[in-house]
Every structure is written in C-alpha cells, then in structure tokens.
mmCIF file of C-alpha atoms in Angstrom:
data_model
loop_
_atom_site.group_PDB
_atom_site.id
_atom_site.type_symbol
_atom_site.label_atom_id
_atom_site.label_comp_id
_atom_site.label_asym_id
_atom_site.label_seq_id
_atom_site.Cartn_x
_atom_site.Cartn_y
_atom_site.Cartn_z
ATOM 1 C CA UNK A 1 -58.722 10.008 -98.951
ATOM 2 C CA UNK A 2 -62.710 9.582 -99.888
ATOM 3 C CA UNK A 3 -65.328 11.220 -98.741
ATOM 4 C CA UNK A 4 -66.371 8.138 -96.775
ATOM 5 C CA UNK A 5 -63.318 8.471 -95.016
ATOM 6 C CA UNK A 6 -63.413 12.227 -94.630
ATOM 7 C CA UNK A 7 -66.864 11.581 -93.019
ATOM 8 C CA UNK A 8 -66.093 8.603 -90.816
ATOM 9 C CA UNK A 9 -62.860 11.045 -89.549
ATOM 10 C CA UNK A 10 -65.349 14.039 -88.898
ATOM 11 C CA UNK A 11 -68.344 11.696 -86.921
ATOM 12 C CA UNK A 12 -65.135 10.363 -84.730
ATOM 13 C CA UNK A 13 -63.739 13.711 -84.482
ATOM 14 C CA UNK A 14 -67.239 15.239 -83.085
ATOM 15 C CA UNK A 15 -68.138 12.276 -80.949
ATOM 16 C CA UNK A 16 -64.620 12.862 -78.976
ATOM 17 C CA UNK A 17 -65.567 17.261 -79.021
ATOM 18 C CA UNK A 18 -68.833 16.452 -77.477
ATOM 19 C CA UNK A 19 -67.478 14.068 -74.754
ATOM 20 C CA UNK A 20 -64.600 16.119 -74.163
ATOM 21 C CA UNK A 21 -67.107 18.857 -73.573
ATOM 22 C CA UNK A 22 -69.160 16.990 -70.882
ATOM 23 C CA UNK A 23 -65.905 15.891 -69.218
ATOM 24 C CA UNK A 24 -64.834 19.564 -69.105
ATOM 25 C CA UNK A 25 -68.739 20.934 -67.684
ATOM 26 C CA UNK A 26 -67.911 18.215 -65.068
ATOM 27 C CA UNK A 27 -64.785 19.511 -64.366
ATOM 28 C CA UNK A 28 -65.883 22.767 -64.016
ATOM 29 C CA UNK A 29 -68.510 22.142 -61.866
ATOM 30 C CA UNK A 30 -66.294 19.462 -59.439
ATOM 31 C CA UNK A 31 -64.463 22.696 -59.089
ATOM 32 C CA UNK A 32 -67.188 25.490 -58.167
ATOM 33 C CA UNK A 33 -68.415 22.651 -55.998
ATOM 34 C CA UNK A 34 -65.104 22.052 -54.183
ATOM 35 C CA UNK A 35 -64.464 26.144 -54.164
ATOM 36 C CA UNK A 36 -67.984 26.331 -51.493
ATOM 37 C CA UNK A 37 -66.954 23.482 -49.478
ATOM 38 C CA UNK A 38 -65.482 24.171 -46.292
ATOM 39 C CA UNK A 39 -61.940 23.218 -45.082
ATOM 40 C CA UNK A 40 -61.498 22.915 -41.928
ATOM 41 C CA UNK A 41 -57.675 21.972 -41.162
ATOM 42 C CA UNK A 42 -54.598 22.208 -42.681
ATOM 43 C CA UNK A 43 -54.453 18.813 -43.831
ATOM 44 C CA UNK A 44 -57.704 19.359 -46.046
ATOM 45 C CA UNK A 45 -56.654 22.695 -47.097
ATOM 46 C CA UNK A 46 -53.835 20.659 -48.933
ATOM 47 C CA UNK A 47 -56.046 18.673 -50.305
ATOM 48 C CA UNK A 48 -58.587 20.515 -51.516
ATOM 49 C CA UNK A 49 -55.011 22.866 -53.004
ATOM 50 C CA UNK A 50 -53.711 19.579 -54.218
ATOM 51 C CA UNK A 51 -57.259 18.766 -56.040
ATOM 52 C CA UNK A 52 -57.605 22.092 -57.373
ATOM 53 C CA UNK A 53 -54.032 22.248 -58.789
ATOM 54 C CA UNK A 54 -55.314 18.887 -60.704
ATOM 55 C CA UNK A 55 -58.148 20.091 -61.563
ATOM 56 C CA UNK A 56 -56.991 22.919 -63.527
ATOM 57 C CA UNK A 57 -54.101 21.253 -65.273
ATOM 58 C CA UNK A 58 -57.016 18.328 -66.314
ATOM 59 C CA UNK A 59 -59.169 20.914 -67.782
ATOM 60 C CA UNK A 60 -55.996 22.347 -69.556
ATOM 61 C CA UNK A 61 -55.601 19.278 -71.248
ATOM 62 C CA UNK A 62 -58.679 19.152 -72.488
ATOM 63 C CA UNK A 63 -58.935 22.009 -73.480
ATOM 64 C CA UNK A 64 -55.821 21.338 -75.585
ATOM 65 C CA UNK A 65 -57.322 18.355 -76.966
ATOM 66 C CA UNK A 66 -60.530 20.366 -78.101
ATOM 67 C CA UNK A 67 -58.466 22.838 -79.907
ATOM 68 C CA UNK A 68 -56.912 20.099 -81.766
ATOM 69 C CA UNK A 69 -59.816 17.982 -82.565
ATOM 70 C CA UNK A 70 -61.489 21.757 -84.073
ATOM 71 C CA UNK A 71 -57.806 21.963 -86.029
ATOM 72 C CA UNK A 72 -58.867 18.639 -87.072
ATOM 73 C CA UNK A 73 -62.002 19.710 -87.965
ATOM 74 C CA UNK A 74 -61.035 22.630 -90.211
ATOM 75 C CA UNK A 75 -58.489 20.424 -92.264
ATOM 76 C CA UNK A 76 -61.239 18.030 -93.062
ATOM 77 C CA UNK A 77 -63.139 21.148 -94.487
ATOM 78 C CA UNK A 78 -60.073 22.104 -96.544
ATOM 79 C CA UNK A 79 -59.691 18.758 -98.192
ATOM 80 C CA UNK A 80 -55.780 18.385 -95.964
ATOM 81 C CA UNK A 81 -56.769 16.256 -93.622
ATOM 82 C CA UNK A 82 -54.419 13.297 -92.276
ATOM 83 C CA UNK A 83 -51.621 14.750 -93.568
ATOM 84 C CA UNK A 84 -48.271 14.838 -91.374
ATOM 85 C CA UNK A 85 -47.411 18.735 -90.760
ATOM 86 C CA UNK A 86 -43.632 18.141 -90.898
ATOM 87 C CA UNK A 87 -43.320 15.787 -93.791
ATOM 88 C CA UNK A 88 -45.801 15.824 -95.616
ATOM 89 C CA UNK A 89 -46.774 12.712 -95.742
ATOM 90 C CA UNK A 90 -50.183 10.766 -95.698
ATOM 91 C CA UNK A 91 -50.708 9.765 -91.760
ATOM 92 C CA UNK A 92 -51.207 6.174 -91.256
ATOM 93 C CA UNK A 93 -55.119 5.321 -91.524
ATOM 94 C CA UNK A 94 -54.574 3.042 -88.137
ATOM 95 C CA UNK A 95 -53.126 5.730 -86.062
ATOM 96 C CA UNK A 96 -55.794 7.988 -87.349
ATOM 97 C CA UNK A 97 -58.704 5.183 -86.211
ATOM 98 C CA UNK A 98 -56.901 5.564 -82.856
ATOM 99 C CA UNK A 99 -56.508 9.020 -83.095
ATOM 100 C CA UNK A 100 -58.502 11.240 -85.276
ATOM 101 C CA UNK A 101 -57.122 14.759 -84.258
ATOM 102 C CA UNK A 102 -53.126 13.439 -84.896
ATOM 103 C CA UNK A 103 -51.174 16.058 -86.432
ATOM 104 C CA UNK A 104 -48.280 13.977 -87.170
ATOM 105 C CA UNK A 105 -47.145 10.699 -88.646
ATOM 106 C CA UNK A 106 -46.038 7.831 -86.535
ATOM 107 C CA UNK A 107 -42.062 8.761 -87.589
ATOM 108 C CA UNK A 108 -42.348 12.180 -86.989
ATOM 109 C CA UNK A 109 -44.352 12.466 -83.374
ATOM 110 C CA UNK A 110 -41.344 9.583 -82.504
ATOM 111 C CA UNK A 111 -38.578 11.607 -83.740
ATOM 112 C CA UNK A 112 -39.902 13.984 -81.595
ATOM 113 C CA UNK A 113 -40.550 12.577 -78.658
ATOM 114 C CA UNK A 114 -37.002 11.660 -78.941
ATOM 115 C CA UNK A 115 -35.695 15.115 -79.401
ATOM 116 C CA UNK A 116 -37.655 16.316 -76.035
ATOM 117 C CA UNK A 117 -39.814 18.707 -78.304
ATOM 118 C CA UNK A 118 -43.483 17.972 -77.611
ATOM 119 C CA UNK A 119 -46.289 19.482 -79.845
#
C-alpha cells in the first residue's frame, strides 16, 4: 500500500474517531440529563429503564468502534495496515473505503459470521 493510501486510510480513520467522539459526549450527556429528570409513574420509570438500558449498550458500541478505529490507527503507524488478521491476506481496498477500521477480509469476517464467532 502507498503512502497516499496509508494517509487517505488515517484522515478516514480520524474523521470517524472524532464523530464517534461527539456521538458518545451526546450520549453521555442524553444520559446525565435523563438521570435528573423526574419519573413520575411506573409506566415512565420503564421507560426512562428501557432508555437507559439503550443508552449504555449504544455507548458500548461505540466505544468498541473507537478502540478499533485506534487499533487501526496503530497498524497504519507500523506499516501492517489492511491486512486480514487470520489469513494474512491484503483486505480488499473497497471494503476498506467502506470500512477503514476492518480487521478482516471479506472471506474471513463471512466465515465467521457463519461459525457464530463474532470479533
């Protein structure tokens, strides 16, 4: 891979960190806000459970998708970036346009998905 391509990867890699970091300052302040509100029934005690249960398992996500995208990150820095971590491979240059932080190549994150082993 160039260096072009290393540095198009890396600009697409930190423009996805930095939104993913305003998406998870909104999350985290939806929450706080939604923690001070008052419930006043059951029903919206559910809801507000319900919405907090979301919440959290949102901001999990991308949380996991930061960590990635920094994994990312560091193999770009190392010179290994967009290659497949169980084959070896060099990852298709379309499913990196699609997604940057992709650890794996398009056979190997479908083989498995198929075995039920997600990663």
């Amino acid at each position: 891979m160039s260096k072009a391509e290393f540095d198009k990867y890396m600009a697409l890699l930190l423009e996805r960190r930095m939104e993913l970091n305003e998406l998870l300052a909104k999350r985290s302040k939806d929450a706080l806000d939604a923690s001070r509100e008052e419930e006043k029934d059951t029903l919206e005690r559910a809801r507000a459970s319900y919405a907090n249960d979301f919440n959290i398992s949102l901001r999990e996500k991308i949380i996991r998708d930061i960590r990635e995208i920094d994994q990312a990150l560091e193999k770009i820095t190392a010179g290994e970036f967009g290659i497949c971590e169980l084959c070896g491979e060099e990852i298709q240059k379309k499913r990196l346009e699609v997604r940057p932080n992709a650890r794996y190549c398009i056979r190997c994150k479908e083989d498995i998905e198929k075995r039920g082993v997600f990663k």
